GROMACS .gro file of C-alpha atoms in nm:
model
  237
    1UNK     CA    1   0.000   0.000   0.000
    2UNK     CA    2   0.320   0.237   0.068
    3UNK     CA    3   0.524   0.113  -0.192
    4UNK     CA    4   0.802  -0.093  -0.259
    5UNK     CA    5   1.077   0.054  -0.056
    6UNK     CA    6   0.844   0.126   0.233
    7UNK     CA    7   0.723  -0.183   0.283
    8UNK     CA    8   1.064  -0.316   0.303
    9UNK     CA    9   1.249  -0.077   0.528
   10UNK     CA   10   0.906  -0.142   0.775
   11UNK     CA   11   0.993  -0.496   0.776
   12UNK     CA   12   1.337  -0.468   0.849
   13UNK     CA   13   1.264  -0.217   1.090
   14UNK     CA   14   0.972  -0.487   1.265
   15UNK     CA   15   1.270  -0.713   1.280
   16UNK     CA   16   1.483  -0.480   1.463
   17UNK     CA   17   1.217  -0.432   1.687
   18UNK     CA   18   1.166  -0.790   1.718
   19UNK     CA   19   1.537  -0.819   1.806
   20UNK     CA   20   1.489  -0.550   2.079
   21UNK     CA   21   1.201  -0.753   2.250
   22UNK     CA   22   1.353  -1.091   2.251
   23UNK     CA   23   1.692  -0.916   2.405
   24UNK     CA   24   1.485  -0.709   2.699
   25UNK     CA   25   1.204  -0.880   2.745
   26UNK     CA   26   1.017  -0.592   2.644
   27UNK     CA   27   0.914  -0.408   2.323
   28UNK     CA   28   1.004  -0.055   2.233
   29UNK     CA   29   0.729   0.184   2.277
   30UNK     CA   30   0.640   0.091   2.612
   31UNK     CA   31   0.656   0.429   2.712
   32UNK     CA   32   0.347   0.558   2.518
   33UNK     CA   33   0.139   0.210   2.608
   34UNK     CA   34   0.177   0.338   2.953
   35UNK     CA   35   0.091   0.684   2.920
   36UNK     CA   36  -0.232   0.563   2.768
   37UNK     CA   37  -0.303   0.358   3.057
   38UNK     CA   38  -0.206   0.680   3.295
   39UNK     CA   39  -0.415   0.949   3.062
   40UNK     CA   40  -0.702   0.662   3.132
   41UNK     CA   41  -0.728   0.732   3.485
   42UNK     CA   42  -0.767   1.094   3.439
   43UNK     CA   43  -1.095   1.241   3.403
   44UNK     CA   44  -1.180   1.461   3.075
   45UNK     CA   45  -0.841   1.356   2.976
   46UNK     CA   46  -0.804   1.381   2.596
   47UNK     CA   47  -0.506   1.131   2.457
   48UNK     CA   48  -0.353   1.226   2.104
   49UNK     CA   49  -0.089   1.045   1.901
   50UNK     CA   50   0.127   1.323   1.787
   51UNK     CA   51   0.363   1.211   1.586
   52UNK     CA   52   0.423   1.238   1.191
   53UNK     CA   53   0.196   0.967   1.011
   54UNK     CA   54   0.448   0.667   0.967
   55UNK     CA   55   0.443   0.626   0.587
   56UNK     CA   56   0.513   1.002   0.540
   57UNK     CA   57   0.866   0.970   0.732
   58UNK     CA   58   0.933   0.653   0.543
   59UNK     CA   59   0.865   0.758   0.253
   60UNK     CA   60   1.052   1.105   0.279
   61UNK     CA   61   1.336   0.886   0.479
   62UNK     CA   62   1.373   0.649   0.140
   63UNK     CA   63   1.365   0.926  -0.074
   64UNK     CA   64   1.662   1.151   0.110
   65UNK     CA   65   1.894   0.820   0.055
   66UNK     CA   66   2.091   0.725  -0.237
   67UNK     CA   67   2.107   0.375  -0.366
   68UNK     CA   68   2.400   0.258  -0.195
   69UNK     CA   69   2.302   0.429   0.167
   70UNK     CA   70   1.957   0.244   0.120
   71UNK     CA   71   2.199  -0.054   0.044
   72UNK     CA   72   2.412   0.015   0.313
   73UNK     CA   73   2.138   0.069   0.563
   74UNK     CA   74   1.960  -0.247   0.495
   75UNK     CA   75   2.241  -0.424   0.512
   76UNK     CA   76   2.362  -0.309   0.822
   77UNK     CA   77   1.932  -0.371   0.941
   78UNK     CA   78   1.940  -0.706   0.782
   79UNK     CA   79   2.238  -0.810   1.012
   80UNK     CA   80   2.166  -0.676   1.326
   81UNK     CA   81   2.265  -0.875   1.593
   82UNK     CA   82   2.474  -0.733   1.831
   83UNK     CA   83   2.330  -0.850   2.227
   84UNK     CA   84   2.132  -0.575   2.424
   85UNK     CA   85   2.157  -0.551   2.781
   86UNK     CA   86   1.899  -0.330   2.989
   87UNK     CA   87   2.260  -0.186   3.123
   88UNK     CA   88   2.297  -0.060   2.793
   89UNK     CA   89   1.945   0.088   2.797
   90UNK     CA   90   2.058   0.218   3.104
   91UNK     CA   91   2.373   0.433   2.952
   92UNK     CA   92   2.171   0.527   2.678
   93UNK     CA   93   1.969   0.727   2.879
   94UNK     CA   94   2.291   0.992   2.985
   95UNK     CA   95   2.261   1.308   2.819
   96UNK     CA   96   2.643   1.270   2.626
   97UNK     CA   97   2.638   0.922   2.542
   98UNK     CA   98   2.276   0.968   2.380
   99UNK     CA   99   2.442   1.337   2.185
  100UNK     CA  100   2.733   1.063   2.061
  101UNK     CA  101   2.471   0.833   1.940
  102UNK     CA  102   2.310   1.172   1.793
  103UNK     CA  103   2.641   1.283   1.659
  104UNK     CA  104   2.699   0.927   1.506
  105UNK     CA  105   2.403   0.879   1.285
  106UNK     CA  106   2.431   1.273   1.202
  107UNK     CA  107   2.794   1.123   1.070
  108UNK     CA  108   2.686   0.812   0.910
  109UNK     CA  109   2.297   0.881   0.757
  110UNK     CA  110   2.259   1.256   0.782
  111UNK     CA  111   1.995   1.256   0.514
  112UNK     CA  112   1.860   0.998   0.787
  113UNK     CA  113   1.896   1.220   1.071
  114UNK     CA  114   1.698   1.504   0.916
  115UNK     CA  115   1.414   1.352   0.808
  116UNK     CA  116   1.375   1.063   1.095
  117UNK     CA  117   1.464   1.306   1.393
  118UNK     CA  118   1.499   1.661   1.311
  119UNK     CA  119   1.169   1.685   1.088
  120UNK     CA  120   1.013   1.525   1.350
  121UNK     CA  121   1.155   1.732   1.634
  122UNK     CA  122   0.991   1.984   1.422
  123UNK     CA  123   0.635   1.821   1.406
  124UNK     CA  124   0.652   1.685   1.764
  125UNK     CA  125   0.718   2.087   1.848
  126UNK     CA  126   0.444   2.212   1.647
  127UNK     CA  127   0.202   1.956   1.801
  128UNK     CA  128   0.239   2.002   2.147
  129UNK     CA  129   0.225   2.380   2.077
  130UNK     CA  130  -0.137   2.312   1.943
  131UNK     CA  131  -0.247   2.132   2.223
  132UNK     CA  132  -0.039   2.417   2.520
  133UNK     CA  133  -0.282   2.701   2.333
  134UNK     CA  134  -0.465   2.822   2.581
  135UNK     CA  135  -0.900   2.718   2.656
  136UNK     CA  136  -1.149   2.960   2.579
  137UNK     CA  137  -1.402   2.941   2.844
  138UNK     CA  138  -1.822   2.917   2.735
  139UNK     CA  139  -1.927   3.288   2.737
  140UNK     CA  140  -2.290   3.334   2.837
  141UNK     CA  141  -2.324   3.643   2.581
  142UNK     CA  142  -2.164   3.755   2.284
  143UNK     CA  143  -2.110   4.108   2.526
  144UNK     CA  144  -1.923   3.913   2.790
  145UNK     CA  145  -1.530   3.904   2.765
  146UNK     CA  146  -1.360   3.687   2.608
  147UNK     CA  147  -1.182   3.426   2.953
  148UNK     CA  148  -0.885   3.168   2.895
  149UNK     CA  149  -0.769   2.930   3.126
  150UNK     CA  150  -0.437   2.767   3.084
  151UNK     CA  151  -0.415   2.436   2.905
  152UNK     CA  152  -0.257   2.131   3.127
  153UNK     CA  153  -0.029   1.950   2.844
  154UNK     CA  154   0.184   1.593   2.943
  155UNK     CA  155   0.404   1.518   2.651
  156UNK     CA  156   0.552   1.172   2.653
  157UNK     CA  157   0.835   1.170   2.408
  158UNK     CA  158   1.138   0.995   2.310
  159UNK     CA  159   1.450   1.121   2.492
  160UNK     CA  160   1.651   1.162   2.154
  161UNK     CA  161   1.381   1.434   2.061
  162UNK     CA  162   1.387   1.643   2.358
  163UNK     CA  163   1.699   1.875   2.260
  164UNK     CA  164   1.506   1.949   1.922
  165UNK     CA  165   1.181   2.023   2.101
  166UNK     CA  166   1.378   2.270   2.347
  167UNK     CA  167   1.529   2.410   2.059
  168UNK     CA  168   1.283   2.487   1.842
  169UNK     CA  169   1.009   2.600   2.114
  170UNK     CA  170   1.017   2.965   2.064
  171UNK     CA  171   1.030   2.940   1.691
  172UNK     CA  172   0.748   3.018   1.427
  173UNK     CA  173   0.663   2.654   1.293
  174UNK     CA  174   0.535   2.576   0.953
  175UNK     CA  175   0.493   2.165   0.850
  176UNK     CA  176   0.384   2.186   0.509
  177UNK     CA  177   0.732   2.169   0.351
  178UNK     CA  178   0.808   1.819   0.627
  179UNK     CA  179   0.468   1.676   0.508
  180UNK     CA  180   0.480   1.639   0.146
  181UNK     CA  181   0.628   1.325   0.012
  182UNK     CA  182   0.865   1.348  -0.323
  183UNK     CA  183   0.793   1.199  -0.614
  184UNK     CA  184   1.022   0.897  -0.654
  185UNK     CA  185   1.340   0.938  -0.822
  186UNK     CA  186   1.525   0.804  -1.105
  187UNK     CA  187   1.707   0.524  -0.914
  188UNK     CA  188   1.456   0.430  -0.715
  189UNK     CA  189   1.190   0.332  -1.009
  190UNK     CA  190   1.491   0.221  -1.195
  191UNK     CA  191   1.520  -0.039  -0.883
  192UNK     CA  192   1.190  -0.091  -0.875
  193UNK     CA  193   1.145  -0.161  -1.229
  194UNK     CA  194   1.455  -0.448  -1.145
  195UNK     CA  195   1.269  -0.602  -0.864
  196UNK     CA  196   1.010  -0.665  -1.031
  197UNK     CA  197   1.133  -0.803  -1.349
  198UNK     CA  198   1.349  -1.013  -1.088
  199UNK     CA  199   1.042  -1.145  -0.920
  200UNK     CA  200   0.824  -1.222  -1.209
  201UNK     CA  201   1.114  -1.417  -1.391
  202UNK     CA  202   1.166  -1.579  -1.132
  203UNK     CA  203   0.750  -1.664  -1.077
  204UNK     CA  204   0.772  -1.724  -1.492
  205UNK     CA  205   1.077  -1.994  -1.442
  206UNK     CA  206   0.942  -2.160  -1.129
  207UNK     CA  207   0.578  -2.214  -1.319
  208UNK     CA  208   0.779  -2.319  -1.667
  209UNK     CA  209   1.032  -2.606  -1.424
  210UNK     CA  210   0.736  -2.738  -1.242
  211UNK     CA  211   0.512  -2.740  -1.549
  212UNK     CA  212   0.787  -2.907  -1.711
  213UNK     CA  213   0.841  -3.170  -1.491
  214UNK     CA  214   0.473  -3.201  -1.414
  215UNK     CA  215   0.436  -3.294  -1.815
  216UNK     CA  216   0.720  -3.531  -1.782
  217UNK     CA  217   0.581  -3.689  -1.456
  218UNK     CA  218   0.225  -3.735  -1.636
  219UNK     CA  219   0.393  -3.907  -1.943
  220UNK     CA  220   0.602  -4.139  -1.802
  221UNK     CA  221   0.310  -4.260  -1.585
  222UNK     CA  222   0.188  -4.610  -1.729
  223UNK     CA  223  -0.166  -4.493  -1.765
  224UNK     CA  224  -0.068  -4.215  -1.980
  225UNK     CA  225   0.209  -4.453  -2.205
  226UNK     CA  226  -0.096  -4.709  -2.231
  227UNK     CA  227  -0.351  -4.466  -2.380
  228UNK     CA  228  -0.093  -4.256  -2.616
  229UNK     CA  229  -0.024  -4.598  -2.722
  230UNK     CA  230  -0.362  -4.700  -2.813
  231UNK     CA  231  -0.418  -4.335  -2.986
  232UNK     CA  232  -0.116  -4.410  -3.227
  233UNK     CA  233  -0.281  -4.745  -3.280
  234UNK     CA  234  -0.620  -4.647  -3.377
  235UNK     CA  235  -0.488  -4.488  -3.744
  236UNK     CA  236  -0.306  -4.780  -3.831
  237UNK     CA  237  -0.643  -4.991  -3.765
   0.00000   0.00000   0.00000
């Protein structure tokens, strides 16, 4: 449904995930499934999922690659295997060893950086902005002022996002530009176009090899010798 690419880099990203769980004991996100359960027990509490719409950062994520870093990065997804410890999850949760983490992807995918965690610093900012804006109380009349009451906001985000929120706060946000998706470009329908010549001569040789021997496995059958026989017969007669 979103395409080619994005339907792979979501499975390889499931199987990190999957890799995460069967290390801890526990799957990533677990964070937000508790806030849910906590915004439950609040009266009049409203919960909203305020994140960019998946297939919009995959998609823009694909498209900021080149070939070889979507090579590259599926490779390195396809492989992962290295043990994690909840030590580890531990460290990761110290303010420098989570900027060298930062500082490392920045170094390695920065095309990935900006679209998978600054863009979405960006939306996450502009989002919780909405929802801080102050209520307007009911007014009886149309002649009575206008009264606001603060809004009570509890943001649950990822701690790799928090610098990005801080920082872009007190600017003057506009997400049209982070929510449009590019058209494809030439390399990636090129590989598309690849794949799926790949796949369907590969679907066209399996059904030609199994037809093949299927014909074979019919004739040499004695049934089917016996009858062919009997057709060549019936001329001669």
């Amino acid at each position: 449904q979103n395409g080619v690419m994005s339907g792979l880099m979501q499975m390889l990203l499931l199987k990190v995930s999957a890799h995460i769980t069967e290390q801890l004991g526990m799957a990533p996100g677990g964070e937000f499934r508790e806030a849910f359960k906590e915004a439950s027990k609040v009266p009049f509490c409203k919960f909203h999922l305020g994140d960019r719409p998946i297939p919009v950062t995959f998609k823009r994520a694909i498209a900021a690659l080149s070939f070889w870093q979507k090579v590259k990065l599926a490779w390195g997804l396809c492989f992962l295997s290295d043990p994690i410890s909840k030590d580890d999850v531990e460290k990761c949760k110290q303010k420098d060893l989570l900027e060298q983490m930062m500082a490392e992807m920045i170094g390695e995918f920065p095309d990935l950086h900006r679209t998978i965690v600054s863009e979405r610093d960006i939306y996450l900012t502009y989002m919780l902005k909405q929802a801080a804006k102050q209520i307007e109380l009911p007014r009886a009349s149309e002649n009575e002022p206008r009264k606001y009451i603060p809004a009570v906001v509890v943001g649950v985000v990822g701690m790799g996002h928090v610098p990005g929120i801080e920082k872009n706060w007190n600017s003057d946000l506009k997400i049209q530009e982070i929510m449009s998706v590019p058209p494809p470009s030439a390399s990636s329908k090129i590989f598309k176009f690849v794949l799926k010549a790949t796949v369907f001569g590969l679907l066209g040789y399996g059904c030609y090899r199994i037809g093949h021997r299927t014909v074979q496995l019919v004739l040499s059958m004695p049934a089917t010798q016996s009858y062919l026989q009997r057709l060549t017969e019936v001329p001669q007669q």
